[in-house]
Coordinates of C-alpha atoms in Angstrom, one line a residue:
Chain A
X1 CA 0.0 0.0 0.0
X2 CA 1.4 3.2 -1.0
X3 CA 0.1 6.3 -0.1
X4 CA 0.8 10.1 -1.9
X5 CA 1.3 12.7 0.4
X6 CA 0.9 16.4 -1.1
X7 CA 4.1 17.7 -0.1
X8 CA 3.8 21.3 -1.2
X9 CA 3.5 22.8 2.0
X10 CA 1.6 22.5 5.0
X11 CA 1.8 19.4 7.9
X12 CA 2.2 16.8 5.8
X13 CA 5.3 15.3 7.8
X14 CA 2.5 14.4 10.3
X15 CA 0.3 12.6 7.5
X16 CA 3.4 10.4 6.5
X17 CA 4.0 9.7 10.1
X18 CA 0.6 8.5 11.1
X19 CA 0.6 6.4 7.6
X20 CA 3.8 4.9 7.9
X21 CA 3.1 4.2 12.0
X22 CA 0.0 2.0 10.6
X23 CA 2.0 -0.1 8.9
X24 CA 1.8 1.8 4.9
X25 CA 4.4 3.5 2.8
X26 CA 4.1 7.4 2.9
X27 CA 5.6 9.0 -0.4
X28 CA 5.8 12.7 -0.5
X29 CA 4.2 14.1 -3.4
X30 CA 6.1 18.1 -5.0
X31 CA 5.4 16.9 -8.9
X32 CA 3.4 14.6 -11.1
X33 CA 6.4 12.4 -11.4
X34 CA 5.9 11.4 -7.3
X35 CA 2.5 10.1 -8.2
X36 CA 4.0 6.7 -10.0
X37 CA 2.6 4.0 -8.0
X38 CA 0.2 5.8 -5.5
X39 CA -2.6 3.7 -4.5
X40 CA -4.2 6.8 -2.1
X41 CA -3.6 10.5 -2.0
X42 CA -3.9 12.7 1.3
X43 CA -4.1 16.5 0.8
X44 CA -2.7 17.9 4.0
X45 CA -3.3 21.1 6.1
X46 CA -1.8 23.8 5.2
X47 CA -2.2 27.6 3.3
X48 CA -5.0 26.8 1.0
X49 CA -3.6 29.4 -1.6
X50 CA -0.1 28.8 -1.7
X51 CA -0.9 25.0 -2.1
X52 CA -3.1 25.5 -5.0
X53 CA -0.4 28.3 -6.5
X54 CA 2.4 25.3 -6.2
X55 CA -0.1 22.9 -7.6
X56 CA -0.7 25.1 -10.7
X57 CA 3.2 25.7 -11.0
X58 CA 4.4 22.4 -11.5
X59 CA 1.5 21.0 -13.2
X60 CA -0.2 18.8 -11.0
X61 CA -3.8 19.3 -11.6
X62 CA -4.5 17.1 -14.0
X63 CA -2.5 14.2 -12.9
X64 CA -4.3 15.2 -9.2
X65 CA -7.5 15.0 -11.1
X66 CA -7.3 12.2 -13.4
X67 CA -5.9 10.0 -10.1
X68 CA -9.5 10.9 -8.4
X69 CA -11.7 10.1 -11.0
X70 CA -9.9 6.8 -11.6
X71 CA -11.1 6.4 -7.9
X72 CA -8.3 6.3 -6.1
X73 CA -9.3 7.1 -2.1
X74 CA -8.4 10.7 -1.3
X75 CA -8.6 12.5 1.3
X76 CA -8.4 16.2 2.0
X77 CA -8.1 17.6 5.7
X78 CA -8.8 21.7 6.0
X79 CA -6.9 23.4 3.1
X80 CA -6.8 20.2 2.0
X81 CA -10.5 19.7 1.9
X82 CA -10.9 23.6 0.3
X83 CA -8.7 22.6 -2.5
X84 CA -11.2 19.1 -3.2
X85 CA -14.5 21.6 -2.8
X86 CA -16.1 22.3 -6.4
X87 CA -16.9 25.8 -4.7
X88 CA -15.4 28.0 -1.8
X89 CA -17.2 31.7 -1.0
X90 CA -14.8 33.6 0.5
X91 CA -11.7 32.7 -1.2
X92 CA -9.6 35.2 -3.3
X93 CA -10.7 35.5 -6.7
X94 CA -8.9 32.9 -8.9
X95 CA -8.0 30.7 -6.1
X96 CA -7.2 27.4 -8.1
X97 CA -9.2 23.9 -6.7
X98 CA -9.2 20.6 -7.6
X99 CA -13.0 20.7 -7.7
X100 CA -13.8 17.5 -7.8
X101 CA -15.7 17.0 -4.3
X102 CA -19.8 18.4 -4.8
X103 CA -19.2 20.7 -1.9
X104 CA -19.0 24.4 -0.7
X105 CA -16.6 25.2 1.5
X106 CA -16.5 28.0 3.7
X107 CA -12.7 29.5 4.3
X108 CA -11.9 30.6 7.9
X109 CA -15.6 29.9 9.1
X110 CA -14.7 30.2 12.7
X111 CA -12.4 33.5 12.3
X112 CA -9.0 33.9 12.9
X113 CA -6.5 31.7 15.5
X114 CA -7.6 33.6 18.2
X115 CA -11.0 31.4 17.8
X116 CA -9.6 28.3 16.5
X117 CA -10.3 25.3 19.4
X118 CA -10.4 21.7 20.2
X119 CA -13.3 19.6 21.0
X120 CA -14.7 15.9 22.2
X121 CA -16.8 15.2 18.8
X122 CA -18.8 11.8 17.8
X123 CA -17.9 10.1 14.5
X124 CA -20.2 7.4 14.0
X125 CA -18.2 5.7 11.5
X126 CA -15.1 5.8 13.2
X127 CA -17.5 4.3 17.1
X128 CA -18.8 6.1 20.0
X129 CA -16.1 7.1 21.6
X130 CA -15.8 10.5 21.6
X131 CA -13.0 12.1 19.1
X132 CA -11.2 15.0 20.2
X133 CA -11.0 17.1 17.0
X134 CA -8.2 20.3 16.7
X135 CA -10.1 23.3 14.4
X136 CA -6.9 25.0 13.1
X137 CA -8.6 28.8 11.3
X138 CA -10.7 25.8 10.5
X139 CA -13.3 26.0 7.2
X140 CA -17.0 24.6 7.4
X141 CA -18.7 23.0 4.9
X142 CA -21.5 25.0 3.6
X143 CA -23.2 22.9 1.1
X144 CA -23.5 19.3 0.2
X145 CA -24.6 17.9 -3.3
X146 CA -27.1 14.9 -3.5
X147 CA -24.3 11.9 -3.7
X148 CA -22.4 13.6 -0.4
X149 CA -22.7 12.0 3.0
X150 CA -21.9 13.5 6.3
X151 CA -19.8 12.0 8.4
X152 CA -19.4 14.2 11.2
X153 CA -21.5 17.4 12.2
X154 CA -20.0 19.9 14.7
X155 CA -22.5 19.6 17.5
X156 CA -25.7 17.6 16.9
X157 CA -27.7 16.6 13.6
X158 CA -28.6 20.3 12.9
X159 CA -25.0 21.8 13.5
X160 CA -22.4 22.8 11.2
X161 CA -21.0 20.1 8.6
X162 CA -17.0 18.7 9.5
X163 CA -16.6 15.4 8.0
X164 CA -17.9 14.2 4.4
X165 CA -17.8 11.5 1.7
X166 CA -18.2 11.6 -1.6
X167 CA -17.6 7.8 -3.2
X168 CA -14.4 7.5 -3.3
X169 CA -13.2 11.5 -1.6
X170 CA -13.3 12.1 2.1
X171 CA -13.0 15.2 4.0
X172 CA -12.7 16.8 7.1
X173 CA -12.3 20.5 8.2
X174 CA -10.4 18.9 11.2
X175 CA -6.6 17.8 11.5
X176 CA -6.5 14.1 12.9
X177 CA -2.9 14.4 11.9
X178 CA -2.2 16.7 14.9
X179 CA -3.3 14.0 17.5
X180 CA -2.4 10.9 19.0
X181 CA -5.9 9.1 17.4
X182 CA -5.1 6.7 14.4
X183 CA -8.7 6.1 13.8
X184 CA -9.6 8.3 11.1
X185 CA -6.2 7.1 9.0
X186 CA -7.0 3.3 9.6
X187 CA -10.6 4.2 8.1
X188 CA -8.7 5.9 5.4
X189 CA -6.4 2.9 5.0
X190 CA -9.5 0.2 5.0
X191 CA -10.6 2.3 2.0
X192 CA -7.5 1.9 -0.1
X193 CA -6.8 -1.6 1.0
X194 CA -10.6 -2.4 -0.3
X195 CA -10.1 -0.7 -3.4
X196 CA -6.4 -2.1 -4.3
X197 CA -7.8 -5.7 -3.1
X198 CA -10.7 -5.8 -6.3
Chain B
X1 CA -19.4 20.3 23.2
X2 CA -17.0 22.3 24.9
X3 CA -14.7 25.0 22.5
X4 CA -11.0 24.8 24.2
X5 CA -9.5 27.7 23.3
X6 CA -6.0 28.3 23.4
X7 CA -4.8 25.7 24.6
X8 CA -0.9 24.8 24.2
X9 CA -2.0 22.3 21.9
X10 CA -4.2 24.5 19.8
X11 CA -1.3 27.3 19.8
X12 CA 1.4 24.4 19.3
X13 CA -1.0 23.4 16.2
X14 CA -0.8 26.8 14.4
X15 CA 2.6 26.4 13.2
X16 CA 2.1 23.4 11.9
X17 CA 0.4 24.4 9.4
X18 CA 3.1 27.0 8.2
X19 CA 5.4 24.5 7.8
X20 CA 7.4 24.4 4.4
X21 CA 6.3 27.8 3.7
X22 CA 7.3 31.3 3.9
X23 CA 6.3 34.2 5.7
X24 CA 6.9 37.3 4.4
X25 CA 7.6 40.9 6.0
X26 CA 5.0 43.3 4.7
X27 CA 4.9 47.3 5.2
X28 CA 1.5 47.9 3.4
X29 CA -2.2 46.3 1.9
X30 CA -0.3 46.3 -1.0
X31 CA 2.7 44.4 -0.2
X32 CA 0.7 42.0 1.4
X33 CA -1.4 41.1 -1.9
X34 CA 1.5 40.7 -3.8
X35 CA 3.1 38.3 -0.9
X36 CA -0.1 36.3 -0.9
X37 CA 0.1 36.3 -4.8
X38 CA 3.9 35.2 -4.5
X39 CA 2.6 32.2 -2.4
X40 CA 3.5 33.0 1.3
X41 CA 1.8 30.8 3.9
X42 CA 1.3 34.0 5.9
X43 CA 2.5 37.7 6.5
X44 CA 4.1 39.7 8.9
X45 CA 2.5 43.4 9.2
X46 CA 5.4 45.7 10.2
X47 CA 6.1 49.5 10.0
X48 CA 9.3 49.4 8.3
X49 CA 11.5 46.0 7.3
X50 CA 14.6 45.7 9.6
X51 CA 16.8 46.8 6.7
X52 CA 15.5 50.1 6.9
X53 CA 15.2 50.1 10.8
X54 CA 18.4 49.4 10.8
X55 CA 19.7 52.2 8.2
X56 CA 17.6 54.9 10.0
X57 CA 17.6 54.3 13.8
X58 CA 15.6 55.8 16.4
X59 CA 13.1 53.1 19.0
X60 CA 11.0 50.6 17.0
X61 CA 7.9 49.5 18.1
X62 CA 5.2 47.6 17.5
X63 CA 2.7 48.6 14.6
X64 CA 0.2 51.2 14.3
X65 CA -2.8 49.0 14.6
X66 CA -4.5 50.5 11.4
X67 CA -2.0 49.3 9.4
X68 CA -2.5 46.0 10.6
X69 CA -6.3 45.9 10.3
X70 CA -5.2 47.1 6.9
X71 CA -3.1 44.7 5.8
X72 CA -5.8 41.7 7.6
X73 CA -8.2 42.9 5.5
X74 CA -5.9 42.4 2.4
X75 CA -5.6 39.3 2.8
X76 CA -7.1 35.5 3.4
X77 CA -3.7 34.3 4.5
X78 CA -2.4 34.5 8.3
X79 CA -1.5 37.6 9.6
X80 CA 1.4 38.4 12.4
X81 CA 2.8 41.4 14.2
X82 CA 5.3 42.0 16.1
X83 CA 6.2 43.0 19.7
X84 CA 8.9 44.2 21.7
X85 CA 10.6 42.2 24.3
X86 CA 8.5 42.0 27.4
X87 CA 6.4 44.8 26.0
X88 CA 3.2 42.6 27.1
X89 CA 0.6 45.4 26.5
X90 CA 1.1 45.6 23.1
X91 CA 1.5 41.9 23.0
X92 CA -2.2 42.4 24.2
X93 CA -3.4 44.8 22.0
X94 CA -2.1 42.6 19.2
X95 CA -4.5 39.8 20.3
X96 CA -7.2 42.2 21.2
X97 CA -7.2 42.8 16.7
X98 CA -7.6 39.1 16.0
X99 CA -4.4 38.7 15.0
X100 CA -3.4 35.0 14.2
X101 CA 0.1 35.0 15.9
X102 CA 3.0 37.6 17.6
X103 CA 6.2 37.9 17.2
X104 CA 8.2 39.3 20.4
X105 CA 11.0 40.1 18.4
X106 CA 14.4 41.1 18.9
X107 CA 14.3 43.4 16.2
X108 CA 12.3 46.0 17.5
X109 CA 13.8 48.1 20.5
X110 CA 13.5 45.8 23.6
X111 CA 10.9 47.2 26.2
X112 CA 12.4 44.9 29.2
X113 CA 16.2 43.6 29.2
X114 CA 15.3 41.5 31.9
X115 CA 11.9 39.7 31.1
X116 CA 10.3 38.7 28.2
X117 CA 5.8 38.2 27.8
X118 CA 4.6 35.4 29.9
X119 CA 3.0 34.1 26.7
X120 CA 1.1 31.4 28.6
X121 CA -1.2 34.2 29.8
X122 CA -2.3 34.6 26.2
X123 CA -5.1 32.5 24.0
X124 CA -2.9 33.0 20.5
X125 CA 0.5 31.6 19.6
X126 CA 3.9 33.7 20.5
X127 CA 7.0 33.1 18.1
X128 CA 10.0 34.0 19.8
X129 CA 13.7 34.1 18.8
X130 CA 16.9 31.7 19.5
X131 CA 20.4 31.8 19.2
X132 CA 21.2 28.2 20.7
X133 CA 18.9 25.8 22.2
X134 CA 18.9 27.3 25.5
X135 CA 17.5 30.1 24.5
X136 CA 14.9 28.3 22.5
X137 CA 13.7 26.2 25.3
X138 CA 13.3 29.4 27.5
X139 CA 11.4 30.9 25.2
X140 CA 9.2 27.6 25.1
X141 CA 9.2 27.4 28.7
X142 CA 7.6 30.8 28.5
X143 CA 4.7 29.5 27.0
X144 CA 6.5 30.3 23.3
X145 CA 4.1 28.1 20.4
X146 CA 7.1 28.3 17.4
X147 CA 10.8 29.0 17.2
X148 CA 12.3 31.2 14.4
X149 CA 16.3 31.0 14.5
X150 CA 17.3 34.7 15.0
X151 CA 20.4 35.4 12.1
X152 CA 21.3 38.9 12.0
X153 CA 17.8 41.2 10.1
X154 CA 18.0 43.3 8.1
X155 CA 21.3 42.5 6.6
X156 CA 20.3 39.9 3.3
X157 CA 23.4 38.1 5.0
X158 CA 23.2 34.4 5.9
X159 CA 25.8 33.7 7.8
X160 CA 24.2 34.4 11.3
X161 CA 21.1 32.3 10.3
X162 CA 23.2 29.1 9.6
X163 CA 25.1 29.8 12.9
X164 CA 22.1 29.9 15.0
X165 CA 20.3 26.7 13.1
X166 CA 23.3 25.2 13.3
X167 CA 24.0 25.3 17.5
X168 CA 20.3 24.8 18.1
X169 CA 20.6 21.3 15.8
X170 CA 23.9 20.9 17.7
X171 CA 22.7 20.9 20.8
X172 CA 19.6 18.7 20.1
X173 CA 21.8 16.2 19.1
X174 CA 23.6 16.3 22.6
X175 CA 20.6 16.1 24.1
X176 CA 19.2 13.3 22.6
X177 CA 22.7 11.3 22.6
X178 CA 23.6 12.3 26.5
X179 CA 23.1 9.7 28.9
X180 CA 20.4 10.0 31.3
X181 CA 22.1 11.0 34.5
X182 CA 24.1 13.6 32.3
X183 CA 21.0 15.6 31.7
X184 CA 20.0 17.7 34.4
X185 CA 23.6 19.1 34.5
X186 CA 22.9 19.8 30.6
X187 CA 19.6 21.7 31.8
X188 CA 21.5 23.8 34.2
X189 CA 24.3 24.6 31.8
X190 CA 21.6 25.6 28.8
X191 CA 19.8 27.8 31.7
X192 CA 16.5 25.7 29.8
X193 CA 13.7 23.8 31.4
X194 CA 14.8 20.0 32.7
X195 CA 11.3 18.8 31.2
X196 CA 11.8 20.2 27.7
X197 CA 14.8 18.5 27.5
X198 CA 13.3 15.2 28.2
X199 CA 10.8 16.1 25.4
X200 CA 13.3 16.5 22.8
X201 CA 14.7 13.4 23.7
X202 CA 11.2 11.6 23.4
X203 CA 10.6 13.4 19.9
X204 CA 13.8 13.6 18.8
X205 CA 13.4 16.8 17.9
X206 CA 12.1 20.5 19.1
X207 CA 8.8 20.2 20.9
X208 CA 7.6 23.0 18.5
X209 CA 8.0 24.2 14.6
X210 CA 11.3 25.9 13.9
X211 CA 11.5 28.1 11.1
X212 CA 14.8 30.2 9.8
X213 CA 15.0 34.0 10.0
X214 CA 17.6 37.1 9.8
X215 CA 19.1 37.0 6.4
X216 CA 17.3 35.0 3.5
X217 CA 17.8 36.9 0.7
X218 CA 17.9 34.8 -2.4
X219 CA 16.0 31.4 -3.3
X220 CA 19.4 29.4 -3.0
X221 CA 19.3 30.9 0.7
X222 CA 15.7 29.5 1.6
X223 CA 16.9 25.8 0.4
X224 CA 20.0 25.7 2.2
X225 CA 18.3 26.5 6.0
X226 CA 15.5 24.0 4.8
X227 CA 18.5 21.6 4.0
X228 CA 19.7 22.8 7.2
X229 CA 16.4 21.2 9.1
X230 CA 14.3 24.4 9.2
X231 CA 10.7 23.7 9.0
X232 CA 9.9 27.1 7.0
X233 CA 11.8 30.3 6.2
X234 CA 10.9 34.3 7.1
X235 CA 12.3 36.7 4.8
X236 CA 11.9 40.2 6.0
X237 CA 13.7 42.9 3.7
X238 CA 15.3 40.3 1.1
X239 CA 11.7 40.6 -0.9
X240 CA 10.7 43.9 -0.9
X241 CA 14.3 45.5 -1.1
X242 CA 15.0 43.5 -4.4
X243 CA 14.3 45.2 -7.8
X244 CA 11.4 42.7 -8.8
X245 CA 9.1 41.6 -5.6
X246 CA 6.8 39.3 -7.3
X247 CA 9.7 37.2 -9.0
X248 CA 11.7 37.2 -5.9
X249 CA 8.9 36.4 -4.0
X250 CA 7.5 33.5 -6.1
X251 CA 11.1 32.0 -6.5
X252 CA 11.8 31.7 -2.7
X253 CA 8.7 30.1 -2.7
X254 CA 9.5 27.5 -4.9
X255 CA 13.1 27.2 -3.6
X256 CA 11.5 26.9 -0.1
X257 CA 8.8 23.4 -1.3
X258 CA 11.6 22.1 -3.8
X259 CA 14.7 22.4 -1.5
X260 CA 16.1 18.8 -2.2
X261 CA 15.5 19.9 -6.2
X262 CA 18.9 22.0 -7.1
X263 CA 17.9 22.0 -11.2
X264 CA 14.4 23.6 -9.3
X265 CA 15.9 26.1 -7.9
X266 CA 18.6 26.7 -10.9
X267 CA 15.5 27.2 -12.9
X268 CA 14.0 29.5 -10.6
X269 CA 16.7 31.7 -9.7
X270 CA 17.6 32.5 -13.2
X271 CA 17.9 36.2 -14.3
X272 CA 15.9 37.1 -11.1
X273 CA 17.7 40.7 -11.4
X274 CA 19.8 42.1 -8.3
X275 CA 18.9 40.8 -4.6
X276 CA 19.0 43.3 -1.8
X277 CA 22.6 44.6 -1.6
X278 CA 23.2 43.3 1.8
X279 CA 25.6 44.2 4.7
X280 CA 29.3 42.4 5.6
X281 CA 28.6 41.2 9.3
X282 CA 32.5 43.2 10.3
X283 CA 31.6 46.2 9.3
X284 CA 28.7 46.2 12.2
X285 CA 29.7 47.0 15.8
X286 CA 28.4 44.9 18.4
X287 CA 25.7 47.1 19.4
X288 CA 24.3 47.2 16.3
X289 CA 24.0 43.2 16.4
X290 CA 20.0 42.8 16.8
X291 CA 20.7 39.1 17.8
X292 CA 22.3 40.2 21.3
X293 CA 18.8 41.7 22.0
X294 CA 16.6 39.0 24.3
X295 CA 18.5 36.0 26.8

């Protein structure tokens, strides 16, 4: 199992961590070259806009793209999820996306660091016990598209939207690569492992 | 659901997501559109860049707060401001404008040569400066959320910067190699925190981001602290004090993501027309060293 890690900038030494503490191979991903191979792709957290700039520059949309719709699992978390939305309404004009996810996303929903938080969520898919989630100038999730299922909601089943899945694209406006709680990368992994198994 | 705010780990967090970036010094709205245009993970809203505090003198302080609502306004990208050292009201008003992180920097005239900002007393993330891993783990001890090696601003010199990244890797790598009953004698001699020390040797490395400052002033310059282990780059007056922003900008940038990449940053660096003019570190007398400035 090999997993692509978008190595642009942003935390992504913490996605490769996590994946290769679970037992995978973490590749870092800066050009279309690094995607040889990849059975999975993780867009990390990070500066939406100098992300999607760097993806632009070195010409790894399409590859980015075609690699999705072949459906590969991929999975964006915060700028990584912006980057996957199909539309974002507060972003600066231009701001290049991947746009393959049926999704708005909402930039800086909760305001600036001085309001980003932690807190004990529930994610059914991942069990009951609670998940602490870390909200880093965290986006929201707006709008969902008919084929998109929530995963997670912020606080009850008429809060704001944190966690989605589109077939073969999750996202989360959460960093589960800032904690000590594999859980959301080993339901990531199953995916991949499912997929590469066919 | 309960919100924890400002918690070390949420402050601790912050960085992390500037990591392989750059962060870029910025005197006006404009500058800062041209920085996020360039690609920088985030700006720094400051008054002057220390090249120029540094060629005209006088006490620098922190920012007139309307050019920082300014320059947040500008942009979508994080915004920082500096403070002076131990100048903890106007670390406060900095987090009463929604700022995302301060810098209590060494570059602005010191307001306290004993004391720096408790900065555990505050709900957003302090980055402080660090000559040598004692320094660095006092700054963390204070409650400080990233590291930035100091190097000399203001000068588009690099020599200082590799110094300092250097003897803060160096004395990781004692710590981490000492034997156990060898370490509290290496906490007393660093003047750092016992407990930090044992982090670092859990982790293996700092217990928070470290990013390069104080003389970046060409893409090749950005590569070689990255290569050096820093997890990002600052570049204060090396963008704005070249003859073409945008290019500089965009370059450092691409220098800073492809570091391991020289035929990258060959291509990048090509006819980027002339960097900042920069200062030879002997022709400055040891007062005007900004580096000194802090403990």
């Amino acid at each position: 199992m090999k997993v692509g890690v978008l190595a642009l900038q942003g935390d992504f030494r913490e996605h490769c961590a996590m994946i290769t503490h679970l037992g995978a191979e973490a590749v870092e991903v800066r050009l279309p070259k690094h995607l040889d191979g990849v059975d999975a792709l993780i867009l990390p957290g990070g500066e939406s806009t100098t992300i999607g700039k760097l993806m632009v520059e070195y010409q790894l949309v399409e590859p980015l793209r075609a690699l999705i719709a072949s459906g590969s699992p991929v999975w964006g978390t915060c700028a990584g999820l912006i980057l996957l939305s199909q539309r974002t309404d507060n972003a600066m004009a231009g701001q290049p996306l991947l746009a393959t996810m049926d999704i708005t996303t909402l930039r800086n929903a909760f305001g600036s660091q001085r309001e980003s938080f932690g807190a004990d969520i529930t994610i059914p898919i991942l069990g009951e016990e609670a998940y602490h989630a870390v909200f880093i100038r965290a986006p929201l999730v707006s709008q969902v598209g008919p084929n998109v299922t929530v995963l997670a909601r912020l606080n009850g089943s008429e809060s704001e939207i944190i966690a989605v899945q589109e077939n073969n694209i999750i996202g989360t406006v959460f960093h589960p690569e800032v904690t000590y709680d594999t859980r959301f990368h080993r339901y990531f992994l199953q995916m991949a492992e499912k997929r590469v198994n066919i | 659901m309960d919100k924890q705010v400002g918690s070390e780990a949420i402050k601790r967090a912050f960085p992390e997501m500037l990591k392989g970036g750059v962060i870029m010094d910025v005197v006006t709205p404009e500058q800062a559109k041209i920085a996020e245009e360039a690609g920088a993970c985030a700006v720094m809203a400051l008054e002057r860049v220390p090249a120029d505090i540094r060629r005209e003198g006088g006490v620098s302080r922190m920012s007139d707060p309307e050019l920082i609502m300014q320059i947040k306004s500008a942009v979508t990208i994080p915004v920082m401001a500096k403070c002076r050292i131990g100048h903890f009201v106007e670390a406060e008003v900095l987090q009463s404008l929604g700022i995302d992180c301060i810098d209590e920097s060494e570059v602005l005239t010191p307001a306290d040569e004993s004391f720096h900002v408790n900065k555990r007393d505050f709900t957003i993330p302090f980055v402080c400066g660090a000559r040598d891993l004692g320094e660095a783990l006092r700054r963390i001890g204070e409650g400080a959320a990233m590291i930035r090696s100091k190097g000399e601003a203001g000068t588009g010199n690099i020599v200082e910067a590799v110094r300092h990244l250097r003897t803060i890797q160096d004395g990781m790598r004692k710590v981490i190699a000492l034997p156990e009953e060898e370490l509290m004698t290496e906490a007393k001699n660093l003047g750092a925190p016992y407990d930090l020390l044992l982090e670092i040797r859990k982790q293996k490395r700092l217990p928070v981001v470290m990013f390069c400052a104080g003389g970046i002033a060409t893409p090749a310059d950005a590569a070689l602290v990255m290569r050096l282990g820093s997890d990002g780059v600052f570049v204060g007056s090396g963008i704005f004090k070249s003859s073409d922003p945008i290019r500089v900008g965009k370059a450092v940038v691409r220098a800073t993501t492809h570091f391991q990449d020289p035929g990258i940053i060959a291509e990048v660096s090509r006819g980027l027309g002339k960097a900042m003019a920069g200062i030879d570190l002997r022709t400055l007398r040891p007062e005007e060293m900004m580096a000194s400035r802090g403990w």
